[in-house]
Amino acid sequence: MAIIEVVDLVKTYDRKVAVDGVSFTVDEGEIFGILGPNGAGKTTTVECVEGLHTPDGGTIRVDGLDPRRDRAELRARLGVQLQQSELPDRIRVGEALDLYASFYRDPADWRELLARLGLADRAKTEYRKLSGGQKQRVSIALALIGKPKVAVLDELTTGLDPQARRDTWDLVEQIRDAGVTVVLVTHFMEEAERLCDRIALIDAGRLVAVDSPAGLVSRVDGEQRVRFRPAAPLDVALLTELPEVSHVERHGPQLVVTGTGNLLHAVTSVLARNQIVAADLRIEQAGLDDAFIRLTGRKLTE
Amino acid sequence: MLKIVKTEWKLFLREPSMVVFAVLFPTVLLLVLGAIPALRTPDPTFGDLRFIDAYVSSLVVIALAFLGLNKLPTTVASYREKGVLRRFSTTPVHPARLLVAQVLVNVIAGVISIVLLMVVCWAVFDIDLPHHPLGFLVTCLLGLLSLSALGLLVAAWAPNARSAGGWATVVFMLVMFFGGAYLPRFLLPDFLNVIGEYLPPGVGALQESWLGVAPDPAHLGVLALVTLVAGTVAAKSFRWE
């Protein structure tokens, strides 16, 4: 069942269109990703859903509520982790949670919440003395303190080291398993692929596709890449004439052969016939990045 | 709401520089000035008062001006810059409550600061206390509220925390000058004194209540008007992000 419905959302800033006719629905209990490059309109989209901005067009329903008209009620049901939002330097973690808990009718037990987020021993620590990962977890705690039905997490792991990032991912899965619908805004392919049940791909304010990670990948399925460094000069034409090969690119000493079917076998056979050794041979399956390039014509991180 | 005030009060107490300036500074300045013999000897040029007698009302101005025009706008502007206000606006509680809490914290700090000053005036220097305590209290309160409203106006219009600090300092200096904090008021020309009497925080009304007459309603009226106008404009034009 859909808990969020966005239909033809339009938002313009100073005549610049930030979001241009985006529609999608988020089902109850899923982790829904909003993926796209920086400046694609992801944050604007979710901030309209949160009721922080008034859309210039389209309709939004969150759990049956209109984010602008039913502001107060929406805020009680929606937990928000904002991109770049801090707390006062000297507030203690426990104080911040206790304060925010007092804003809601039926808040979660903040001590239990801190323990779940691995911050039990930080309750008396001042905010300014926390590490980046800890601040991010406090931010998640504040988003969950009101026992929301939906949690919107914006650029959750930006600036975190790889270990903290993986810990945070586990946390997001726990949130979903506890029955909270999660909307995850990210520009990390790996994050979206690992966590999301479904992903909305957004580029330049427009919705490119909505599908499961596997569904998106299957749109470019069958495509693979073989990457290697030929030990001796190799006539590229020998490869391009193979039926399995769609194209060949040269990256310095490396060759990247893209194609379908039994690509690896076809390429290695040619090499063997010409007695050329392939060093550093790797085979790569198509992933979300390839899907993104195929769907938008450009790379995600540029 | 009570919890927000309580939390903001704790945060205020954790900023040593704020506490020192807002609460302790006027009293410390009085002690320092009072330690200079010439300043605590009655002088015919001051109408046979001591310098410190005449300067106490200026010390009250310092306390009120610091709270309303320094602490308030810089705190509020930095809350906006850091996204504290924005985060509030994602909860069922409107971020305006945080600003109201700030003003209340100011009132509490102001009361403590002035009571401390009065106690030292009376106990150490035997300075006459306000003869019209109620009038004095009302004037202090209205004075602080009017300065806080001006402080919020600065915070509302300044693009960031740094320029809020800068703009607030300019208004702060003006208030301090007209309030006689730099030069005792009897050294200022008459026309400046008249302006100063009406400007926040209302030196005219402070002195009247000190001398034992009820403050001139016109003085209080100006303070109330400044509070109302600046407060309304600040509320209407406040940028939350």
PDB file of N, CA, C and O in Angstrom, chain A residues 203-268:
ATOM      1  N   ASP A 203      17.331  12.831 -12.577  1.00  0.00           N
ATOM      2  CA  ASP A 203      18.414  13.540 -13.241  1.00  0.00           C
ATOM      3  C   ASP A 203      17.872  14.857 -13.776  1.00  0.00           C
ATOM      4  O   ASP A 203      16.843  14.873 -14.450  1.00  0.00           O
ATOM      5  N   ALA A 204      18.551  15.954 -13.460  1.00  0.00           N
ATOM      6  CA  ALA A 204      18.164  17.290 -13.920  1.00  0.00           C
ATOM      7  C   ALA A 204      16.684  17.570 -13.666  1.00  0.00           C
ATOM      8  O   ALA A 204      15.977  18.082 -14.530  1.00  0.00           O
ATOM      9  N   GLY A 205      16.214  17.229 -12.472  1.00  0.00           N
ATOM     10  CA  GLY A 205      14.850  17.566 -12.082  1.00  0.00           C
ATOM     11  C   GLY A 205      13.789  16.639 -12.647  1.00  0.00           C
ATOM     12  O   GLY A 205      12.603  16.817 -12.371  1.00  0.00           O
ATOM     13  N   ARG A 206      14.188  15.664 -13.430  1.00  0.00           N
ATOM     14  CA  ARG A 206      13.191  14.766 -14.014  1.00  0.00           C
ATOM     15  C   ARG A 206      13.373  13.341 -13.506  1.00  0.00           C
ATOM     16  O   ARG A 206      14.495  12.915 -13.231  1.00  0.00           O
ATOM     17  N   LEU A 207      12.266  12.633 -13.427  1.00  0.00           N
ATOM     18  CA  LEU A 207      12.320  11.230 -13.037  1.00  0.00           C
ATOM     19  C   LEU A 207      12.711  10.406 -14.263  1.00  0.00           C
ATOM     20  O   LEU A 207      12.078  10.496 -15.311  1.00  0.00           O
ATOM     21  N   VAL A 208      13.783   9.627 -14.113  1.00  0.00           N
ATOM     22  CA  VAL A 208      14.251   8.836 -15.240  1.00  0.00           C
ATOM     23  C   VAL A 208      13.630   7.440 -15.205  1.00  0.00           C
ATOM     24  O   VAL A 208      13.201   6.902 -16.219  1.00  0.00           O
ATOM     25  N   ALA A 209      13.579   6.830 -14.034  1.00  0.00           N
ATOM     26  CA  ALA A 209      13.010   5.488 -13.903  1.00  0.00           C
ATOM     27  C   ALA A 209      12.729   5.194 -12.440  1.00  0.00           C
ATOM     28  O   ALA A 209      13.384   5.751 -11.560  1.00  0.00           O
ATOM     29  N   VAL A 210      11.741   4.342 -12.179  1.00  0.00           N
ATOM     30  CA  VAL A 210      11.517   3.815 -10.832  1.00  0.00           C
ATOM     31  C   VAL A 210      11.479   2.300 -10.951  1.00  0.00           C
ATOM     32  O   VAL A 210      10.689   1.760 -11.726  1.00  0.00           O
ATOM     33  N   ASP A 211      12.342   1.637 -10.197  1.00  0.00           N
ATOM     34  CA  ASP A 211      12.386   0.181 -10.290  1.00  0.00           C
ATOM     35  C   ASP A 211      13.228  -0.353  -9.134  1.00  0.00           C
ATOM     36  O   ASP A 211      13.878   0.416  -8.431  1.00  0.00           O
ATOM     37  N   SER A 212      13.210  -1.677  -8.975  1.00  0.00           N
ATOM     38  CA  SER A 212      14.116  -2.287  -8.002  1.00  0.00           C
ATOM     39  C   SER A 212      15.534  -2.201  -8.559  1.00  0.00           C
ATOM     40  O   SER A 212      15.709  -2.042  -9.776  1.00  0.00           O
ATOM     41  N   PRO A 213      16.558  -2.295  -7.701  1.00  0.00           N
ATOM     42  CA  PRO A 213      17.927  -2.259  -8.230  1.00  0.00           C
ATOM     43  C   PRO A 213      18.127  -3.311  -9.324  1.00  0.00           C
ATOM     44  O   PRO A 213      18.691  -3.009 -10.377  1.00  0.00           O
ATOM     45  N   ALA A 214      17.632  -4.526  -9.080  1.00  0.00           N
ATOM     46  CA  ALA A 214      17.797  -5.584 -10.078  1.00  0.00           C
ATOM     47  C   ALA A 214      17.051  -5.231 -11.363  1.00  0.00           C
ATOM     48  O   ALA A 214      17.532  -5.479 -12.471  1.00  0.00           O
ATOM     49  N   GLY A 215      15.871  -4.637 -11.191  1.00  0.00           N
ATOM     50  CA  GLY A 215      15.073  -4.247 -12.355  1.00  0.00           C
ATOM     51  C   GLY A 215      15.794  -3.220 -13.201  1.00  0.00           C
ATOM     52  O   GLY A 215      15.775  -3.281 -14.440  1.00  0.00           O
ATOM     53  N   LEU A 216      16.431  -2.258 -12.527  1.00  0.00           N
ATOM     54  CA  LEU A 216      17.174  -1.222 -13.262  1.00  0.00           C
ATOM     55  C   LEU A 216      18.347  -1.844 -14.008  1.00  0.00           C
ATOM     56  O   LEU A 216      18.596  -1.547 -15.171  1.00  0.00           O
ATOM     57  N   VAL A 217      19.058  -2.747 -13.293  1.00  0.00           N
ATOM     58  CA  VAL A 217      20.227  -3.369 -13.912  1.00  0.00           C
ATOM     59  C   VAL A 217      19.805  -4.216 -15.109  1.00  0.00           C
ATOM     60  O   VAL A 217      20.496  -4.249 -16.130  1.00  0.00           O
ATOM     61  N   SER A 218      18.634  -4.851 -14.977  1.00  0.00           N
ATOM     62  CA  SER A 218      18.215  -5.755 -16.057  1.00  0.00           C
ATOM     63  C   SER A 218      17.940  -4.995 -17.351  1.00  0.00           C
ATOM     64  O   SER A 218      17.888  -5.575 -18.425  1.00  0.00           O
ATOM     65  N   ARG A 219      17.752  -3.669 -17.233  1.00  0.00           N
ATOM     66  CA  ARG A 219      17.539  -2.889 -18.457  1.00  0.00           C
ATOM     67  C   ARG A 219      18.798  -2.829 -19.307  1.00  0.00           C
ATOM     68  O   ARG A 219      18.755  -2.485 -20.475  1.00  0.00           O
ATOM     69  N   VAL A 220      19.936  -3.084 -18.668  1.00  0.00           N
ATOM     70  CA  VAL A 220      21.170  -3.141 -19.459  1.00  0.00           C
ATOM     71  C   VAL A 220      21.774  -4.532 -19.340  1.00  0.00           C
ATOM     72  O   VAL A 220      22.959  -4.733 -19.495  1.00  0.00           O
ATOM     73  N   ASP A 221      20.915  -5.491 -19.039  1.00  0.00           N
ATOM     74  CA  ASP A 221      21.400  -6.824 -18.679  1.00  0.00           C
ATOM     75  C   ASP A 221      22.095  -7.491 -19.858  1.00  0.00           C
ATOM     76  O   ASP A 221      21.918  -7.138 -21.006  1.00  0.00           O
ATOM     77  N   GLY A 222      22.893  -8.483 -19.507  1.00  0.00           N
ATOM     78  CA  GLY A 222      23.598  -9.211 -20.545  1.00  0.00           C
ATOM     79  C   GLY A 222      24.879  -8.504 -20.925  1.00  0.00           C
ATOM     80  O   GLY A 222      25.802  -9.099 -21.456  1.00  0.00           O
ATOM     81  N   GLU A 223      24.949  -7.212 -20.614  1.00  0.00           N
ATOM     82  CA  GLU A 223      26.169  -6.490 -20.981  1.00  0.00           C
ATOM     83  C   GLU A 223      27.251  -6.740 -19.942  1.00  0.00           C
ATOM     84  O   GLU A 223      26.995  -6.695 -18.752  1.00  0.00           O
ATOM     85  N   GLN A 224      28.442  -7.022 -20.405  1.00  0.00           N
ATOM     86  CA  GLN A 224      29.552  -7.202 -19.492  1.00  0.00           C
ATOM     87  C   GLN A 224      30.793  -6.564 -20.084  1.00  0.00           C
ATOM     88  O   GLN A 224      30.813  -6.199 -21.257  1.00  0.00           O
ATOM     89  N   ARG A 225      31.765  -6.428 -19.230  1.00  0.00           N
ATOM     90  CA  ARG A 225      33.023  -5.830 -19.693  1.00  0.00           C
ATOM     91  C   ARG A 225      34.173  -6.733 -19.327  1.00  0.00           C
ATOM     92  O   ARG A 225      34.208  -7.289 -18.221  1.00  0.00           O
ATOM     93  N   VAL A 226      35.110  -6.875 -20.255  1.00  0.00           N
ATOM     94  CA  VAL A 226      36.350  -7.577 -19.951  1.00  0.00           C
ATOM     95  C   VAL A 226      37.467  -6.555 -20.043  1.00  0.00           C
ATOM     96  O   VAL A 226      37.561  -5.800 -21.008  1.00  0.00           O
ATOM     97  N   ARG A 227      38.251  -6.509 -18.986  1.00  0.00           N
ATOM     98  CA  ARG A 227      39.294  -5.490 -18.882  1.00  0.00           C
ATOM     99  C   ARG A 227      40.627  -6.223 -18.742  1.00  0.00           C
ATOM    100  O   ARG A 227      40.755  -7.126 -17.917  1.00  0.00           O
ATOM    101  N   PHE A 228      41.615  -5.877 -19.548  1.00  0.00           N
ATOM    102  CA  PHE A 228      42.935  -6.522 -19.396  1.00  0.00           C
ATOM    103  C   PHE A 228      44.015  -5.670 -20.049  1.00  0.00           C
ATOM    104  O   PHE A 228      43.727  -4.698 -20.753  1.00  0.00           O
ATOM    105  N   ARG A 229      45.261  -6.078 -19.755  1.00  0.00           N
ATOM    106  CA  ARG A 229      46.411  -5.396 -20.349  1.00  0.00           C
ATOM    107  C   ARG A 229      47.131  -6.405 -21.231  1.00  0.00           C
ATOM    108  O   ARG A 229      47.686  -7.384 -20.728  1.00  0.00           O
ATOM    109  N   PRO A 230      47.077  -6.221 -22.571  1.00  0.00           N
ATOM    110  CA  PRO A 230      47.753  -7.188 -23.451  1.00  0.00           C
ATOM    111  C   PRO A 230      49.258  -7.078 -23.274  1.00  0.00           C
ATOM    112  O   PRO A 230      49.800  -5.976 -23.214  1.00  0.00           O
ATOM    113  N   ALA A 231      49.938  -8.233 -23.151  1.00  0.00           N
ATOM    114  CA  ALA A 231      51.377  -8.228 -22.920  1.00  0.00           C
ATOM    115  C   ALA A 231      52.129  -7.840 -24.199  1.00  0.00           C
ATOM    116  O   ALA A 231      53.280  -7.420 -24.141  1.00  0.00           O
ATOM    117  N   ALA A 232      51.471  -7.990 -25.373  1.00  0.00           N
ATOM    118  CA  ALA A 232      52.095  -7.599 -26.638  1.00  0.00           C
ATOM    119  C   ALA A 232      51.086  -6.761 -27.418  1.00  0.00           C
ATOM    120  O   ALA A 232      49.894  -6.831 -27.144  1.00  0.00           O
ATOM    121  N   PRO A 233      51.549  -5.947 -28.394  1.00  0.00           N
ATOM    122  CA  PRO A 233      50.606  -5.132 -29.172  1.00  0.00           C
ATOM    123  C   PRO A 233      49.536  -6.000 -29.819  1.00  0.00           C
ATOM    124  O   PRO A 233      49.815  -7.102 -30.287  1.00  0.00           O
ATOM    125  N   LEU A 234      48.312  -5.467 -29.811  1.00  0.00           N
ATOM    126  CA  LEU A 234      47.186  -6.256 -30.299  1.00  0.00           C
ATOM    127  C   LEU A 234      46.358  -5.395 -31.245  1.00  0.00           C
ATOM    128  O   LEU A 234      46.044  -4.236 -30.936  1.00  0.00           O
ATOM    129  N   ASP A 235      46.048  -5.949 -32.403  1.00  0.00           N
ATOM    130  CA  ASP A 235      45.204  -5.240 -33.351  1.00  0.00           C
ATOM    131  C   ASP A 235      43.759  -5.264 -32.842  1.00  0.00           C
ATOM    132  O   ASP A 235      43.154  -6.326 -32.750  1.00  0.00           O
ATOM    133  N   VAL A 236      43.221  -4.097 -32.504  1.00  0.00           N
ATOM    134  CA  VAL A 236      41.897  -4.011 -31.898  1.00  0.00           C
ATOM    135  C   VAL A 236      40.820  -4.575 -32.828  1.00  0.00           C
ATOM    136  O   VAL A 236      39.813  -5.125 -32.387  1.00  0.00           O
ATOM    137  N   ALA A 237      41.062  -4.491 -34.121  1.00  0.00           N
ATOM    138  CA  ALA A 237      40.089  -4.988 -35.100  1.00  0.00           C
ATOM    139  C   ALA A 237      39.797  -6.474 -34.899  1.00  0.00           C
ATOM    140  O   ALA A 237      38.681  -6.943 -35.151  1.00  0.00           O
ATOM    141  N   LEU A 238      40.808  -7.221 -34.424  1.00  0.00           N
ATOM    142  CA  LEU A 238      40.598  -8.644 -34.177  1.00  0.00           C
ATOM    143  C   LEU A 238      39.463  -8.858 -33.168  1.00  0.00           C
ATOM    144  O   LEU A 238      38.761  -9.863 -33.232  1.00  0.00           O
ATOM    145  N   LEU A 239      39.321  -7.899 -32.243  1.00  0.00           N
ATOM    146  CA  LEU A 239      38.279  -8.016 -31.211  1.00  0.00           C
ATOM    147  C   LEU A 239      36.955  -7.461 -31.721  1.00  0.00           C
ATOM    148  O   LEU A 239      35.907  -8.082 -31.535  1.00  0.00           O
ATOM    149  N   THR A 240      37.001  -6.271 -32.349  1.00  0.00           N
ATOM    150  CA  THR A 240      35.747  -5.628 -32.749  1.00  0.00           C
ATOM    151  C   THR A 240      34.982  -6.463 -33.773  1.00  0.00           C
ATOM    152  O   THR A 240      33.763  -6.368 -33.864  1.00  0.00           O
ATOM    153  N   GLU A 241      35.696  -7.341 -34.519  1.00  0.00           N
ATOM    154  CA  GLU A 241      34.970  -8.130 -35.521  1.00  0.00           C
ATOM    155  C   GLU A 241      34.241  -9.326 -34.910  1.00  0.00           C
ATOM    156  O   GLU A 241      33.451  -9.977 -35.561  1.00  0.00           O
ATOM    157  N   LEU A 242      34.487  -9.588 -33.624  1.00  0.00           N
ATOM    158  CA  LEU A 242      33.789 -10.700 -32.963  1.00  0.00           C
ATOM    159  C   LEU A 242      32.307 -10.352 -32.780  1.00  0.00           C
ATOM    160  O   LEU A 242      31.985  -9.215 -32.433  1.00  0.00           O
ATOM    161  N   PRO A 243      31.420 -11.292 -33.002  1.00  0.00           N
ATOM    162  CA  PRO A 243      29.990 -11.001 -32.843  1.00  0.00           C
ATOM    163  C   PRO A 243      29.614 -10.654 -31.400  1.00  0.00           C
ATOM    164  O   PRO A 243      28.653  -9.924 -31.167  1.00  0.00           O
ATOM    165  N   GLU A 244      30.355 -11.165 -30.427  1.00  0.00           N
ATOM    166  CA  GLU A 244      30.022 -10.915 -29.023  1.00  0.00           C
ATOM    167  C   GLU A 244      30.374  -9.499 -28.584  1.00  0.00           C
ATOM    168  O   GLU A 244      29.872  -9.009 -27.572  1.00  0.00           O
ATOM    169  N   VAL A 245      31.304  -8.844 -29.333  1.00  0.00           N
ATOM    170  CA  VAL A 245      31.843  -7.561 -28.868  1.00  0.00           C
ATOM    171  C   VAL A 245      31.027  -6.396 -29.430  1.00  0.00           C
ATOM    172  O   VAL A 245      30.754  -6.357 -30.637  1.00  0.00           O
ATOM    173  N   SER A 246      30.623  -5.471 -28.553  1.00  0.00           N
ATOM    174  CA  SER A 246      29.918  -4.281 -29.050  1.00  0.00           C
ATOM    175  C   SER A 246      30.876  -3.106 -29.241  1.00  0.00           C
ATOM    176  O   SER A 246      30.785  -2.386 -30.208  1.00  0.00           O
ATOM    177  N   HIS A 247      31.793  -2.913 -28.325  1.00  0.00           N
ATOM    178  CA  HIS A 247      32.858  -1.966 -28.627  1.00  0.00           C
ATOM    179  C   HIS A 247      34.073  -2.145 -27.725  1.00  0.00           C
ATOM    180  O   HIS A 247      34.002  -2.812 -26.694  1.00  0.00           O
ATOM    181  N   VAL A 248      35.180  -1.552 -28.160  1.00  0.00           N
ATOM    182  CA  VAL A 248      36.447  -1.688 -27.439  1.00  0.00           C
ATOM    183  C   VAL A 248      36.977  -0.289 -27.147  1.00  0.00           C
ATOM    184  O   VAL A 248      36.937   0.580 -28.003  1.00  0.00           O
ATOM    185  N   GLU A 249      37.421  -0.121 -25.915  1.00  0.00           N
ATOM    186  CA  GLU A 249      38.007   1.173 -25.544  1.00  0.00           C
ATOM    187  C   GLU A 249      39.405   0.945 -25.042  1.00  0.00           C
ATOM    188  O   GLU A 249      39.700  -0.090 -24.436  1.00  0.00           O
ATOM    189  N   ARG A 250      40.273   1.937 -25.300  1.00  0.00           N
ATOM    190  CA  ARG A 250      41.645   1.832 -24.805  1.00  0.00           C
ATOM    191  C   ARG A 250      41.817   2.836 -23.670  1.00  0.00           C
ATOM    192  O   ARG A 250      41.513   4.011 -23.831  1.00  0.00           O
ATOM    193  N   HIS A 251      42.223   2.355 -22.497  1.00  0.00           N
ATOM    194  CA  HIS A 251      42.514   3.230 -21.360  1.00  0.00           C
ATOM    195  C   HIS A 251      43.983   3.064 -21.039  1.00  0.00           C
ATOM    196  O   HIS A 251      44.343   2.184 -20.273  1.00  0.00           O
ATOM    197  N   GLY A 252      44.853   3.887 -21.634  1.00  0.00           N
ATOM    198  CA  GLY A 252      46.292   3.723 -21.415  1.00  0.00           C
ATOM    199  C   GLY A 252      46.712   2.354 -21.906  1.00  0.00           C
ATOM    200  O   GLY A 252      46.396   1.976 -23.037  1.00  0.00           O
ATOM    201  N   PRO A 253      47.370   1.587 -21.061  1.00  0.00           N
ATOM    202  CA  PRO A 253      47.808   0.251 -21.497  1.00  0.00           C
ATOM    203  C   PRO A 253      46.659  -0.769 -21.476  1.00  0.00           C
ATOM    204  O   PRO A 253      46.823  -1.882 -21.960  1.00  0.00           O
ATOM    205  N   GLN A 254      45.517  -0.374 -20.915  1.00  0.00           N
ATOM    206  CA  GLN A 254      44.428  -1.338 -20.747  1.00  0.00           C
ATOM    207  C   GLN A 254      43.446  -1.295 -21.899  1.00  0.00           C
ATOM    208  O   GLN A 254      43.196  -0.241 -22.487  1.00  0.00           O
ATOM    209  N   LEU A 255      42.866  -2.442 -22.164  1.00  0.00           N
ATOM    210  CA  LEU A 255      41.755  -2.505 -23.117  1.00  0.00           C
ATOM    211  C   LEU A 255      40.495  -2.872 -22.337  1.00  0.00           C
ATOM    212  O   LEU A 255      40.534  -3.723 -21.453  1.00  0.00           O
ATOM    213  N   VAL A 256      39.388  -2.181 -22.679  1.00  0.00           N
ATOM    214  CA  VAL A 256      38.117  -2.527 -22.069  1.00  0.00           C
ATOM    215  C   VAL A 256      37.176  -2.954 -23.188  1.00  0.00           C
ATOM    216  O   VAL A 256      36.839  -2.175 -24.073  1.00  0.00           O
ATOM    217  N   VAL A 257      36.804  -4.223 -23.145  1.00  0.00           N
ATOM    218  CA  VAL A 257      35.964  -4.771 -24.197  1.00  0.00           C
ATOM    219  C   VAL A 257      34.555  -4.958 -23.642  1.00  0.00           C
ATOM    220  O   VAL A 257      34.363  -5.638 -22.648  1.00  0.00           O
ATOM    221  N   THR A 258      33.588  -4.315 -24.276  1.00  0.00           N
ATOM    222  CA  THR A 258      32.210  -4.430 -23.828  1.00  0.00           C
ATOM    223  C   THR A 258      31.451  -5.304 -24.815  1.00  0.00           C
ATOM    224  O   THR A 258      31.647  -5.189 -26.035  1.00  0.00           O
ATOM    225  N   GLY A 259      30.597  -6.163 -24.260  1.00  0.00           N
ATOM    226  CA  GLY A 259      29.847  -7.018 -25.176  1.00  0.00           C
ATOM    227  C   GLY A 259      28.861  -7.892 -24.437  1.00  0.00           C
ATOM    228  O   GLY A 259      28.584  -7.674 -23.266  1.00  0.00           O
ATOM    229  N   THR A 260      28.304  -8.870 -25.145  1.00  0.00           N
ATOM    230  CA  THR A 260      27.289  -9.739 -24.557  1.00  0.00           C
ATOM    231  C   THR A 260      27.663 -11.199 -24.807  1.00  0.00           C
ATOM    232  O   THR A 260      28.681 -11.486 -25.431  1.00  0.00           O
ATOM    233  N   GLY A 261      26.789 -12.087 -24.347  1.00  0.00           N
ATOM    234  CA  GLY A 261      26.991 -13.517 -24.593  1.00  0.00           C
ATOM    235  C   GLY A 261      28.230 -14.029 -23.901  1.00  0.00           C
ATOM    236  O   GLY A 261      28.592 -13.565 -22.825  1.00  0.00           O
ATOM    237  N   ASN A 262      28.924 -14.960 -24.529  1.00  0.00           N
ATOM    238  CA  ASN A 262      30.102 -15.546 -23.906  1.00  0.00           C
ATOM    239  C   ASN A 262      31.330 -14.711 -24.245  1.00  0.00           C
ATOM    240  O   ASN A 262      32.246 -15.158 -24.933  1.00  0.00           O
ATOM    241  N   LEU A 263      31.311 -13.496 -23.744  1.00  0.00           N
ATOM    242  CA  LEU A 263      32.324 -12.508 -24.124  1.00  0.00           C
ATOM    243  C   LEU A 263      33.729 -12.933 -23.736  1.00  0.00           C
ATOM    244  O   LEU A 263      34.662 -12.856 -24.532  1.00  0.00           O
ATOM    245  N   LEU A 264      33.845 -13.411 -22.483  1.00  0.00           N
ATOM    246  CA  LEU A 264      35.173 -13.751 -21.979  1.00  0.00           C
ATOM    247  C   LEU A 264      35.829 -14.825 -22.840  1.00  0.00           C
ATOM    248  O   LEU A 264      36.985 -14.708 -23.240  1.00  0.00           O
ATOM    249  N   HIS A 265      35.055 -15.848 -23.160  1.00  0.00           N
ATOM    250  CA  HIS A 265      35.590 -16.947 -23.953  1.00  0.00           C
ATOM    251  C   HIS A 265      36.022 -16.450 -25.334  1.00  0.00           C
ATOM    252  O   HIS A 265      37.110 -16.774 -25.814  1.00  0.00           O
ATOM    253  N   ALA A 266      35.198 -15.628 -25.952  1.00  0.00           N
ATOM    254  CA  ALA A 266      35.503 -15.126 -27.285  1.00  0.00           C
ATOM    255  C   ALA A 266      36.811 -14.323 -27.274  1.00  0.00           C
ATOM    256  O   ALA A 266      37.662 -14.494 -28.149  1.00  0.00           O
ATOM    257  N   VAL A 267      36.943 -13.449 -26.255  1.00  0.00           N
ATOM    258  CA  VAL A 267      38.131 -12.601 -26.199  1.00  0.00           C
ATOM    259  C   VAL A 267      39.388 -13.428 -25.933  1.00  0.00           C
ATOM    260  O   VAL A 267      40.404 -13.278 -26.619  1.00  0.00           O
ATOM    261  N   THR A 268      39.308 -14.328 -24.950  1.00  0.00           N
ATOM    262  CA  THR A 268      40.509 -15.108 -24.608  1.00  0.00           C
ATOM    263  C   THR A 268      40.908 -16.034 -25.763  1.00  0.00           C
ATOM    264  O   THR A 268      42.096 -16.286 -25.973  1.00  0.00           O
TER     265      THR A 268
END
